[in-house]
Amino acid sequence: MVNGLANGTDSPSGRLWAISDLHVALAENQRFAEALEPASPADWLLVAGDVAETVGTVARTLEVLAGRFAQVVWVPGNHELWTHPSDPVQLRGDERYQHIVSLCRQSGVLTPEDPYPIWPHGKSGPVVIAPLFVLYDYSFMPEGARSPEEGLAIAHEAGIVATDEYLLHPDPYPGRAEWCAARAQYSEKRLAEIDPSLPTVLVNHFPLVREPTRILRYPEFAQWCGTTRTADWHLRFRAEAVVYGHLHIPRTTWHDGVRFEEVSLGYPREWGRRDRRPALRQILPA
């Protein structure tokens, strides 16, 4: 382990795949997840959050995937952080997150709390895979809002309120914005410690820049989609690619010359509106 980085597989070839928003509580989504297979034994899989709402289902799904891919890397989405009434595990906030992290480690799944692994097969050499857990702080405000409070009021008036407001508890922080600030500070410090000669792949459930949210059907929902704190991370931390989900709008976009991949599976009702059927997204080789 060098500079807090875990050594990757020694295999001479392999592909880095990504998926998010599996939502395996739905039967069609579960069948999709159960059918996922690597193209070669050296393939890795990035899972960018929203696997399921209950701890047991999240753990079981990741364990199955970890048994197939050479390495699975997971970051939490908002759904994993919900304290859902149907979940026997009624942990809240950071305690819930840390509990899922401990279960991931039992299956060999890497998380944002582990040393960043090195993907050895980059076009120009090794690439650091940096899984992140950065929430949102309501700073993606709707037009006309001068503060997060005004933005939330506009959303409530429009009838756009994320379920997070009822199920995603920020304990022990006073609010989700404060939890976001702590997570951003923690992540920024770790990213700054990466060897500056190495490029990265940044993986977060929420988009790191606001631009992808501009096409949301309900623009007020952007407030639950990220933070302006991460707006320059793809440049500062030498991102070869940025992987995210949450929006359920799978596509490739470019920001400041950096490739951004929204890799969500989403809900079956959404699949018919897409140009192609759901599939794993190949991140590297590009």
PDB file of C-alpha atoms in Angstrom:
ATOM      1  CA  MET A   1       0.000   0.000   0.000  1.00  0.00           C
ATOM      2  CA  VAL A   2       1.503   3.330  -1.115  1.00  0.00           C
ATOM      3  CA  ASN A   3       0.151   6.812  -0.292  1.00  0.00           C
ATOM      4  CA  GLY A   4      -2.931   5.234   1.245  1.00  0.00           C
ATOM      5  CA  LEU A   5      -3.668   3.358  -1.989  1.00  0.00           C
ATOM      6  CA  ALA A   6      -4.434  -0.340  -2.183  1.00  0.00           C
ATOM      7  CA  ASN A   7      -2.705  -2.313  -4.929  1.00  0.00           C
ATOM      8  CA  GLY A   8      -5.015  -3.500  -7.712  1.00  0.00           C
ATOM      9  CA  THR A   9      -5.102  -6.843  -9.486  1.00  0.00           C
ATOM     10  CA  ASP A  10      -1.915  -8.033 -11.169  1.00  0.00           C
ATOM     11  CA  SER A  11      -3.849  -9.350 -14.158  1.00  0.00           C
ATOM     12  CA  PRO A  12      -2.508  -7.945 -17.466  1.00  0.00           C
ATOM     13  CA  SER A  13      -5.954  -7.008 -18.770  1.00  0.00           C
ATOM     14  CA  GLY A  14      -9.390  -6.083 -17.612  1.00  0.00           C
ATOM     15  CA  ARG A  15     -12.179  -3.555 -17.900  1.00  0.00           C
ATOM     16  CA  LEU A  16     -13.619  -1.112 -15.423  1.00  0.00           C
ATOM     17  CA  TRP A  17     -17.435  -1.147 -15.500  1.00  0.00           C
ATOM     18  CA  ALA A  18     -19.985   0.984 -13.666  1.00  0.00           C
ATOM     19  CA  ILE A  19     -23.655   0.909 -12.710  1.00  0.00           C
ATOM     20  CA  SER A  20     -25.826   2.773 -10.231  1.00  0.00           C
ATOM     21  CA  ASP A  21     -29.432   2.957  -9.040  1.00  0.00           C
ATOM     22  CA  LEU A  22     -30.003  -0.784  -9.248  1.00  0.00           C
ATOM     23  CA  HIS A  23     -33.104  -0.509  -7.016  1.00  0.00           C
ATOM     24  CA  VAL A  24     -33.271  -4.275  -6.674  1.00  0.00           C
ATOM     25  CA  ALA A  25     -36.480  -4.160  -4.627  1.00  0.00           C
ATOM     26  CA  LEU A  26     -38.162  -4.134  -8.052  1.00  0.00           C
ATOM     27  CA  ALA A  27     -38.367  -7.588  -9.635  1.00  0.00           C
ATOM     28  CA  GLU A  28     -37.107  -6.504 -13.074  1.00  0.00           C
ATOM     29  CA  ASN A  29     -34.183  -4.681 -11.524  1.00  0.00           C
ATOM     30  CA  GLN A  30     -33.318  -7.672  -9.375  1.00  0.00           C
ATOM     31  CA  ARG A  31     -33.255  -9.896 -12.456  1.00  0.00           C
ATOM     32  CA  PHE A  32     -30.944  -7.395 -14.145  1.00  0.00           C
ATOM     33  CA  ALA A  33     -28.585  -7.365 -11.149  1.00  0.00           C
ATOM     34  CA  GLU A  34     -28.601 -11.168 -10.894  1.00  0.00           C
ATOM     35  CA  ALA A  35     -27.591 -11.415 -14.557  1.00  0.00           C
ATOM     36  CA  LEU A  36     -24.561  -9.120 -14.280  1.00  0.00           C
ATOM     37  CA  GLU A  37     -21.361 -10.899 -15.231  1.00  0.00           C
ATOM     38  CA  PRO A  38     -17.833  -9.667 -15.976  1.00  0.00           C
ATOM     39  CA  ALA A  39     -16.450  -9.955 -19.493  1.00  0.00           C
ATOM     40  CA  SER A  40     -13.180 -11.286 -18.050  1.00  0.00           C
ATOM     41  CA  PRO A  41     -11.980 -12.456 -14.609  1.00  0.00           C
ATOM     42  CA  ALA A  42      -9.958  -9.232 -14.211  1.00  0.00           C
ATOM     43  CA  ASP A  43     -12.950  -6.885 -14.587  1.00  0.00           C
ATOM     44  CA  TRP A  44     -13.898  -4.474 -11.806  1.00  0.00           C
ATOM     45  CA  LEU A  45     -17.326  -3.008 -11.069  1.00  0.00           C
ATOM     46  CA  LEU A  46     -18.138   0.427  -9.666  1.00  0.00           C
ATOM     47  CA  VAL A  47     -21.548   0.576  -7.949  1.00  0.00           C
ATOM     48  CA  ALA A  48     -22.497   4.225  -7.546  1.00  0.00           C
ATOM     49  CA  GLY A  49     -25.256   3.940  -4.961  1.00  0.00           C
ATOM     50  CA  ASP A  50     -28.981   3.256  -4.593  1.00  0.00           C
ATOM     51  CA  VAL A  51     -28.712  -0.514  -4.550  1.00  0.00           C
ATOM     52  CA  ALA A  52     -31.741  -0.857  -2.251  1.00  0.00           C
ATOM     53  CA  GLU A  53     -33.476   0.588   0.806  1.00  0.00           C
ATOM     54  CA  THR A  54     -32.825  -2.156   3.347  1.00  0.00           C
ATOM     55  CA  VAL A  55     -29.417  -3.004   4.777  1.00  0.00           C
ATOM     56  CA  GLY A  56     -29.802  -6.756   4.265  1.00  0.00           C
ATOM     57  CA  THR A  57     -30.674  -6.381   0.576  1.00  0.00           C
ATOM     58  CA  VAL A  58     -27.785  -3.989  -0.024  1.00  0.00           C
ATOM     59  CA  ALA A  59     -25.326  -6.366   1.639  1.00  0.00           C
ATOM     60  CA  ARG A  60     -26.603  -9.464  -0.174  1.00  0.00           C
ATOM     61  CA  THR A  61     -26.558  -7.798  -3.592  1.00  0.00           C
ATOM     62  CA  LEU A  62     -23.019  -6.464  -3.179  1.00  0.00           C
ATOM     63  CA  GLU A  63     -21.841  -9.842  -1.870  1.00  0.00           C
ATOM     64  CA  VAL A  64     -23.150 -11.574  -4.995  1.00  0.00           C
ATOM     65  CA  LEU A  65     -21.453  -9.032  -7.267  1.00  0.00           C
ATOM     66  CA  ALA A  66     -18.216  -9.299  -5.289  1.00  0.00           C
ATOM     67  CA  GLY A  67     -18.215 -13.024  -5.980  1.00  0.00           C
ATOM     68  CA  ARG A  68     -18.243 -12.381  -9.729  1.00  0.00           C
ATOM     69  CA  PHE A  69     -16.020  -9.364 -10.327  1.00  0.00           C
ATOM     70  CA  ALA A  70     -12.340  -9.134  -9.413  1.00  0.00           C
ATOM     71  CA  GLN A  71     -13.147  -6.041  -7.338  1.00  0.00           C
ATOM     72  CA  VAL A  72     -16.368  -4.219  -6.476  1.00  0.00           C
ATOM     73  CA  VAL A  73     -16.271  -0.594  -5.322  1.00  0.00           C
ATOM     74  CA  TRP A  74     -19.416   0.878  -3.724  1.00  0.00           C
ATOM     75  CA  VAL A  75     -20.494   4.372  -2.755  1.00  0.00           C
ATOM     76  CA  PRO A  76     -23.760   5.097  -0.941  1.00  0.00           C
ATOM     77  CA  GLY A  77     -26.775   6.663  -2.552  1.00  0.00           C
ATOM     78  CA  ASN A  78     -29.573   8.365  -0.705  1.00  0.00           C
ATOM     79  CA  HIS A  79     -31.719   5.208  -0.704  1.00  0.00           C
ATOM     80  CA  GLU A  80     -29.174   3.180   1.279  1.00  0.00           C
ATOM     81  CA  LEU A  81     -29.171   5.981   3.856  1.00  0.00           C
ATOM     82  CA  TRP A  82     -32.939   5.943   4.334  1.00  0.00           C
ATOM     83  CA  THR A  83     -34.210   4.522   7.597  1.00  0.00           C
ATOM     84  CA  HIS A  84     -37.138   2.826   5.909  1.00  0.00           C
ATOM     85  CA  PRO A  85     -40.004   1.536   8.081  1.00  0.00           C
ATOM     86  CA  SER A  86     -39.740  -1.874   6.381  1.00  0.00           C
ATOM     87  CA  ASP A  87     -36.059  -2.318   7.280  1.00  0.00           C
ATOM     88  CA  PRO A  88     -35.359  -4.447  10.385  1.00  0.00           C
ATOM     89  CA  VAL A  89     -32.153  -2.393  10.790  1.00  0.00           C
ATOM     90  CA  GLN A  90     -33.423   0.942  12.104  1.00  0.00           C
ATOM     91  CA  LEU A  91     -30.037   2.671  12.359  1.00  0.00           C
ATOM     92  CA  ARG A  92     -29.934   6.324  11.368  1.00  0.00           C
ATOM     93  CA  GLY A  93     -27.519   8.688   9.681  1.00  0.00           C
ATOM     94  CA  ASP A  94     -23.782   8.118   9.959  1.00  0.00           C
ATOM     95  CA  GLU A  95     -24.260   5.049  12.170  1.00  0.00           C
ATOM     96  CA  ARG A  96     -26.286   3.434   9.397  1.00  0.00           C
ATOM     97  CA  TYR A  97     -23.660   4.304   6.791  1.00  0.00           C
ATOM     98  CA  GLN A  98     -20.811   2.936   8.914  1.00  0.00           C
ATOM     99  CA  HIS A  99     -22.770  -0.277   9.506  1.00  0.00           C
ATOM    100  CA  ILE A 100     -23.105  -0.835   5.740  1.00  0.00           C
ATOM    101  CA  VAL A 101     -19.385  -0.104   5.340  1.00  0.00           C
ATOM    102  CA  SER A 102     -18.607  -2.846   7.871  1.00  0.00           C
ATOM    103  CA  LEU A 103     -20.772  -5.324   5.934  1.00  0.00           C
ATOM    104  CA  CYS A 104     -19.059  -4.365   2.670  1.00  0.00           C
ATOM    105  CA  ARG A 105     -15.673  -5.097   4.187  1.00  0.00           C
ATOM    106  CA  GLN A 106     -16.831  -8.594   5.123  1.00  0.00           C
ATOM    107  CA  SER A 107     -17.469  -9.221   1.410  1.00  0.00           C
ATOM    108  CA  GLY A 108     -14.304  -7.522   0.178  1.00  0.00           C
ATOM    109  CA  VAL A 109     -16.242  -4.588  -1.299  1.00  0.00           C
ATOM    110  CA  LEU A 110     -14.325  -1.308  -1.169  1.00  0.00           C
ATOM    111  CA  THR A 111     -16.028   1.853   0.139  1.00  0.00           C
ATOM    112  CA  PRO A 112     -15.233   5.561   0.567  1.00  0.00           C
ATOM    113  CA  GLU A 113     -13.708   4.678   3.960  1.00  0.00           C
ATOM    114  CA  ASP A 114     -11.056   2.365   2.508  1.00  0.00           C
ATOM    115  CA  PRO A 115      -7.692   3.080   0.865  1.00  0.00           C
ATOM    116  CA  TYR A 116      -8.249   4.153  -2.720  1.00  0.00           C
ATOM    117  CA  PRO A 117      -7.475   1.240  -5.066  1.00  0.00           C
ATOM    118  CA  ILE A 118      -5.306   1.578  -8.153  1.00  0.00           C
ATOM    119  CA  TRP A 119      -6.680   0.441 -11.502  1.00  0.00           C
ATOM    120  CA  PRO A 120      -3.533  -0.774 -13.285  1.00  0.00           C
ATOM    121  CA  HIS A 121      -4.801  -0.792 -16.863  1.00  0.00           C
ATOM    122  CA  GLY A 122      -5.173   2.906 -17.711  1.00  0.00           C
ATOM    123  CA  LYS A 123      -4.246   4.065 -21.211  1.00  0.00           C
ATOM    124  CA  SER A 124      -1.222   5.918 -19.864  1.00  0.00           C
ATOM    125  CA  GLY A 125      -0.650   3.812 -16.761  1.00  0.00           C
ATOM    126  CA  PRO A 126      -2.213   3.340 -13.325  1.00  0.00           C
ATOM    127  CA  VAL A 127      -5.369   5.257 -12.354  1.00  0.00           C
ATOM    128  CA  VAL A 128      -6.589   5.884  -8.808  1.00  0.00           C
ATOM    129  CA  ILE A 129     -10.221   4.913  -8.234  1.00  0.00           C
ATOM    130  CA  ALA A 130     -11.620   7.349  -5.663  1.00  0.00           C
ATOM    131  CA  PRO A 131     -15.022   6.344  -4.230  1.00  0.00           C
ATOM    132  CA  LEU A 132     -16.655   9.347  -2.560  1.00  0.00           C
ATOM    133  CA  PHE A 133     -19.529   9.895  -0.194  1.00  0.00           C
ATOM    134  CA  VAL A 134     -20.528  13.537  -0.556  1.00  0.00           C
ATOM    135  CA  LEU A 135     -24.152  14.431   0.076  1.00  0.00           C
ATOM    136  CA  TYR A 136     -26.021  17.589  -0.968  1.00  0.00           C
ATOM    137  CA  ASP A 137     -26.483  20.895   0.802  1.00  0.00           C
ATOM    138  CA  TYR A 138     -29.324  22.528  -1.163  1.00  0.00           C
ATOM    139  CA  SER A 139     -26.832  24.819  -2.950  1.00  0.00           C
ATOM    140  CA  PHE A 140     -28.179  23.807  -6.388  1.00  0.00           C
ATOM    141  CA  MET A 141     -30.902  26.388  -5.846  1.00  0.00           C
ATOM    142  CA  PRO A 142     -33.835  26.977  -8.224  1.00  0.00           C
ATOM    143  CA  GLU A 143     -34.104  30.157 -10.238  1.00  0.00           C
ATOM    144  CA  GLY A 144     -35.091  33.126  -8.099  1.00  0.00           C
ATOM    145  CA  ALA A 145     -33.898  31.661  -4.805  1.00  0.00           C
ATOM    146  CA  ARG A 146     -31.354  33.698  -2.848  1.00  0.00           C
ATOM    147  CA  SER A 147     -30.773  31.100  -0.131  1.00  0.00           C
ATOM    148  CA  PRO A 148     -31.290  27.370   0.435  1.00  0.00           C
ATOM    149  CA  GLU A 149     -34.268  28.219   2.623  1.00  0.00           C
ATOM    150  CA  GLU A 150     -35.899  30.142  -0.211  1.00  0.00           C
ATOM    151  CA  GLY A 151     -35.070  27.324  -2.606  1.00  0.00           C
ATOM    152  CA  LEU A 152     -36.767  24.756  -0.405  1.00  0.00           C
ATOM    153  CA  ALA A 153     -39.798  26.998  -0.044  1.00  0.00           C
ATOM    154  CA  ILE A 154     -40.064  27.226  -3.836  1.00  0.00           C
ATOM    155  CA  ALA A 155     -39.826  23.437  -4.107  1.00  0.00           C
ATOM    156  CA  HIS A 156     -42.502  22.897  -1.457  1.00  0.00           C
ATOM    157  CA  GLU A 157     -44.798  25.349  -3.215  1.00  0.00           C
ATOM    158  CA  ALA A 158     -44.309  23.436  -6.479  1.00  0.00           C
ATOM    159  CA  GLY A 159     -45.020  20.136  -4.698  1.00  0.00           C
ATOM    160  CA  ILE A 160     -41.492  18.830  -5.283  1.00  0.00           C
ATOM    161  CA  VAL A 161     -40.159  17.357  -2.042  1.00  0.00           C
ATOM    162  CA  ALA A 162     -37.612  14.524  -1.924  1.00  0.00           C
ATOM    163  CA  THR A 163     -38.431  11.502   0.217  1.00  0.00           C
ATOM    164  CA  ASP A 164     -35.069  12.150   1.877  1.00  0.00           C
ATOM    165  CA  GLU A 165     -36.756  14.877   3.907  1.00  0.00           C
ATOM    166  CA  TYR A 166     -38.666  12.153   5.736  1.00  0.00           C
ATOM    167  CA  LEU A 167     -36.374   9.097   5.693  1.00  0.00           C
ATOM    168  CA  LEU A 168     -32.753  10.271   5.381  1.00  0.00           C
ATOM    169  CA  HIS A 169     -31.710  11.286   8.881  1.00  0.00           C
ATOM    170  CA  PRO A 170     -28.406  13.180   9.307  1.00  0.00           C
ATOM    171  CA  ASP A 171     -27.599  12.003  12.870  1.00  0.00           C
ATOM    172  CA  PRO A 172     -25.395  13.055  14.610  1.00  0.00           C
ATOM    173  CA  TYR A 173     -25.322  16.204  12.462  1.00  0.00           C
ATOM    174  CA  PRO A 174     -28.022  18.870  12.848  1.00  0.00           C
ATOM    175  CA  GLY A 175     -28.936  18.635   9.164  1.00  0.00           C
ATOM    176  CA  ARG A 176     -28.046  17.090   5.805  1.00  0.00           C
ATOM    177  CA  ALA A 177     -26.175  20.254   4.783  1.00  0.00           C
ATOM    178  CA  GLU A 178     -23.899  19.935   7.811  1.00  0.00           C
ATOM    179  CA  TRP A 179     -23.330  16.248   7.103  1.00  0.00           C
ATOM    180  CA  CYS A 180     -22.491  17.190   3.515  1.00  0.00           C
ATOM    181  CA  ALA A 181     -19.972  19.787   4.696  1.00  0.00           C
ATOM    182  CA  ALA A 182     -18.224  17.232   6.907  1.00  0.00           C
ATOM    183  CA  ARG A 183     -18.129  14.628   4.141  1.00  0.00           C
ATOM    184  CA  ALA A 184     -16.821  17.130   1.595  1.00  0.00           C
ATOM    185  CA  GLN A 185     -14.042  18.226   3.940  1.00  0.00           C
ATOM    186  CA  TYR A 186     -13.072  14.616   4.650  1.00  0.00           C
ATOM    187  CA  SER A 187     -13.108  13.645   0.967  1.00  0.00           C
ATOM    188  CA  GLU A 188     -11.216  16.727  -0.174  1.00  0.00           C
ATOM    189  CA  LYS A 189      -8.434  16.017   2.303  1.00  0.00           C
ATOM    190  CA  ARG A 190      -8.079  12.422   1.132  1.00  0.00           C
ATOM    191  CA  LEU A 191      -8.105  13.404  -2.542  1.00  0.00           C
ATOM    192  CA  ALA A 192      -5.379  15.976  -1.920  1.00  0.00           C
ATOM    193  CA  GLU A 193      -3.156  13.218  -0.505  1.00  0.00           C
ATOM    194  CA  ILE A 194      -3.159  11.207  -3.754  1.00  0.00           C
ATOM    195  CA  ASP A 195       0.127  11.135  -5.644  1.00  0.00           C
ATOM    196  CA  PRO A 196      -0.156  14.184  -7.952  1.00  0.00           C
ATOM    197  CA  SER A 197       1.377  12.200 -10.820  1.00  0.00           C
ATOM    198  CA  LEU A 198      -1.632   9.851 -10.930  1.00  0.00           C
ATOM    199  CA  PRO A 199      -4.938  10.510 -12.712  1.00  0.00           C
ATOM    200  CA  THR A 200      -8.194   9.521 -11.024  1.00  0.00           C
ATOM    201  CA  VAL A 201     -11.672   8.190 -11.601  1.00  0.00           C
ATOM    202  CA  LEU A 202     -13.998   9.974  -9.175  1.00  0.00           C
ATOM    203  CA  VAL A 203     -17.094   8.000  -8.150  1.00  0.00           C
ATOM    204  CA  ASN A 204     -19.987   9.632  -6.285  1.00  0.00           C
ATOM    205  CA  HIS A 205     -23.714   8.970  -6.247  1.00  0.00           C
ATOM    206  CA  PHE A 206     -24.538  12.631  -6.823  1.00  0.00           C
ATOM    207  CA  PRO A 207     -23.116  14.645  -9.752  1.00  0.00           C
ATOM    208  CA  LEU A 208     -20.062  16.686  -8.801  1.00  0.00           C
ATOM    209  CA  VAL A 209     -21.121  19.614 -11.005  1.00  0.00           C
ATOM    210  CA  ARG A 210     -24.514  21.184 -11.417  1.00  0.00           C
ATOM    211  CA  GLU A 211     -24.739  21.120 -15.233  1.00  0.00           C
ATOM    212  CA  PRO A 212     -26.207  17.581 -15.523  1.00  0.00           C
ATOM    213  CA  THR A 213     -29.214  18.662 -13.439  1.00  0.00           C
ATOM    214  CA  ARG A 214     -30.223  21.352 -15.942  1.00  0.00           C
ATOM    215  CA  ILE A 215     -32.315  18.860 -17.911  1.00  0.00           C
ATOM    216  CA  LEU A 216     -34.347  17.564 -14.957  1.00  0.00           C
ATOM    217  CA  ARG A 217     -38.082  17.510 -15.635  1.00  0.00           C
ATOM    218  CA  TYR A 218     -38.595  19.215 -12.278  1.00  0.00           C
ATOM    219  CA  PRO A 219     -35.709  21.677 -11.832  1.00  0.00           C
ATOM    220  CA  GLU A 220     -36.550  22.199  -8.155  1.00  0.00           C
ATOM    221  CA  PHE A 221     -35.331  18.655  -7.487  1.00  0.00           C
ATOM    222  CA  ALA A 222     -31.739  19.721  -8.206  1.00  0.00           C
ATOM    223  CA  GLN A 223     -31.472  20.840  -4.575  1.00  0.00           C
ATOM    224  CA  TRP A 224     -31.269  17.167  -3.558  1.00  0.00           C
ATOM    225  CA  CYS A 225     -28.653  16.379  -6.226  1.00  0.00           C
ATOM    226  CA  GLY A 226     -25.292  17.702  -5.062  1.00  0.00           C
ATOM    227  CA  THR A 227     -23.247  20.598  -3.774  1.00  0.00           C
ATOM    228  CA  THR A 228     -21.303  23.487  -5.280  1.00  0.00           C
ATOM    229  CA  ARG A 229     -18.411  22.474  -2.994  1.00  0.00           C
ATOM    230  CA  THR A 230     -17.334  19.840  -5.536  1.00  0.00           C
ATOM    231  CA  ALA A 231     -17.598  21.991  -8.679  1.00  0.00           C
ATOM    232  CA  ASP A 232     -13.872  21.953  -9.493  1.00  0.00           C
ATOM    233  CA  TRP A 233     -12.856  18.554  -8.136  1.00  0.00           C
ATOM    234  CA  HIS A 234     -12.696  16.954 -11.592  1.00  0.00           C
ATOM    235  CA  LEU A 235      -9.981  19.493 -12.498  1.00  0.00           C
ATOM    236  CA  ARG A 236      -8.161  19.778  -9.183  1.00  0.00           C
ATOM    237  CA  PHE A 237      -7.866  16.033  -8.762  1.00  0.00           C
ATOM    238  CA  ARG A 238      -6.971  15.112 -12.351  1.00  0.00           C
ATOM    239  CA  ALA A 239     -10.085  13.115 -13.194  1.00  0.00           C
ATOM    240  CA  GLU A 240      -9.856  10.931 -16.260  1.00  0.00           C
ATOM    241  CA  ALA A 241     -13.559  10.248 -15.746  1.00  0.00           C
ATOM    242  CA  VAL A 242     -16.293  11.051 -13.227  1.00  0.00           C
ATOM    243  CA  VAL A 243     -18.931   8.401 -12.487  1.00  0.00           C
ATOM    244  CA  TYR A 244     -22.275   9.212 -10.860  1.00  0.00           C
ATOM    245  CA  GLY A 245     -25.960   8.285 -10.842  1.00  0.00           C
ATOM    246  CA  HIS A 246     -29.039   9.558  -8.969  1.00  0.00           C
ATOM    247  CA  LEU A 247     -30.599  11.466 -11.895  1.00  0.00           C
ATOM    248  CA  HIS A 248     -31.840   8.376 -13.761  1.00  0.00           C
ATOM    249  CA  ILE A 249     -30.666  10.011 -16.988  1.00  0.00           C
ATOM    250  CA  PRO A 250     -27.846   7.727 -18.205  1.00  0.00           C
ATOM    251  CA  ARG A 251     -25.586   9.547 -20.653  1.00  0.00           C
ATOM    252  CA  THR A 252     -22.057  10.764 -21.327  1.00  0.00           C
ATOM    253  CA  THR A 253     -21.278  14.469 -21.040  1.00  0.00           C
ATOM    254  CA  TRP A 254     -18.083  16.508 -21.028  1.00  0.00           C
ATOM    255  CA  HIS A 255     -17.252  19.308 -18.621  1.00  0.00           C
ATOM    256  CA  ASP A 256     -13.975  21.221 -18.894  1.00  0.00           C
ATOM    257  CA  GLY A 257     -12.715  18.443 -21.146  1.00  0.00           C
ATOM    258  CA  VAL A 258     -13.450  15.739 -18.546  1.00  0.00           C
ATOM    259  CA  ARG A 259     -15.778  12.819 -19.298  1.00  0.00           C
ATOM    260  CA  PHE A 260     -18.754  12.471 -16.948  1.00  0.00           C
ATOM    261  CA  GLU A 261     -20.712   9.193 -16.982  1.00  0.00           C
ATOM    262  CA  GLU A 262     -24.221   8.975 -15.510  1.00  0.00           C
ATOM    263  CA  VAL A 263     -24.610   5.202 -15.145  1.00  0.00           C
ATOM    264  CA  SER A 264     -27.994   4.646 -13.482  1.00  0.00           C
ATOM    265  CA  LEU A 265     -30.202   1.668 -14.232  1.00  0.00           C
ATOM    266  CA  GLY A 266     -33.269   3.440 -12.860  1.00  0.00           C
ATOM    267  CA  TYR A 267     -36.832   2.155 -12.941  1.00  0.00           C
ATOM    268  CA  PRO A 268     -38.344  -0.086 -15.647  1.00  0.00           C
ATOM    269  CA  ARG A 269     -40.906   2.584 -16.535  1.00  0.00           C
ATOM    270  CA  GLU A 270     -37.998   4.834 -17.555  1.00  0.00           C
ATOM    271  CA  TRP A 271     -36.247   2.334 -19.831  1.00  0.00           C
ATOM    272  CA  GLY A 272     -38.633   2.820 -22.735  1.00  0.00           C
ATOM    273  CA  ARG A 273     -37.755   6.523 -22.916  1.00  0.00           C
ATOM    274  CA  ARG A 274     -34.086   5.768 -23.567  1.00  0.00           C
ATOM    275  CA  ASP A 275     -32.249   5.327 -26.843  1.00  0.00           C
ATOM    276  CA  ARG A 276     -30.773   2.012 -25.680  1.00  0.00           C
ATOM    277  CA  ARG A 277     -31.534  -0.745 -23.215  1.00  0.00           C
ATOM    278  CA  PRO A 278     -29.913  -0.615 -19.765  1.00  0.00           C
ATOM    279  CA  ALA A 279     -26.406  -2.026 -19.586  1.00  0.00           C
ATOM    280  CA  LEU A 280     -23.181  -1.734 -17.670  1.00  0.00           C
ATOM    281  CA  ARG A 281     -21.120   1.285 -18.726  1.00  0.00           C
ATOM    282  CA  GLN A 282     -17.478   0.719 -19.601  1.00  0.00           C
ATOM    283  CA  ILE A 283     -15.377   3.407 -17.931  1.00  0.00           C
ATOM    284  CA  LEU A 284     -11.859   2.179 -18.734  1.00  0.00           C
ATOM    285  CA  PRO A 285     -10.465   1.618 -21.256  1.00  0.00           C
ATOM    286  CA  ALA A 286     -12.408   4.617 -22.502  1.00  0.00           C
TER     287      ALA A 286
END
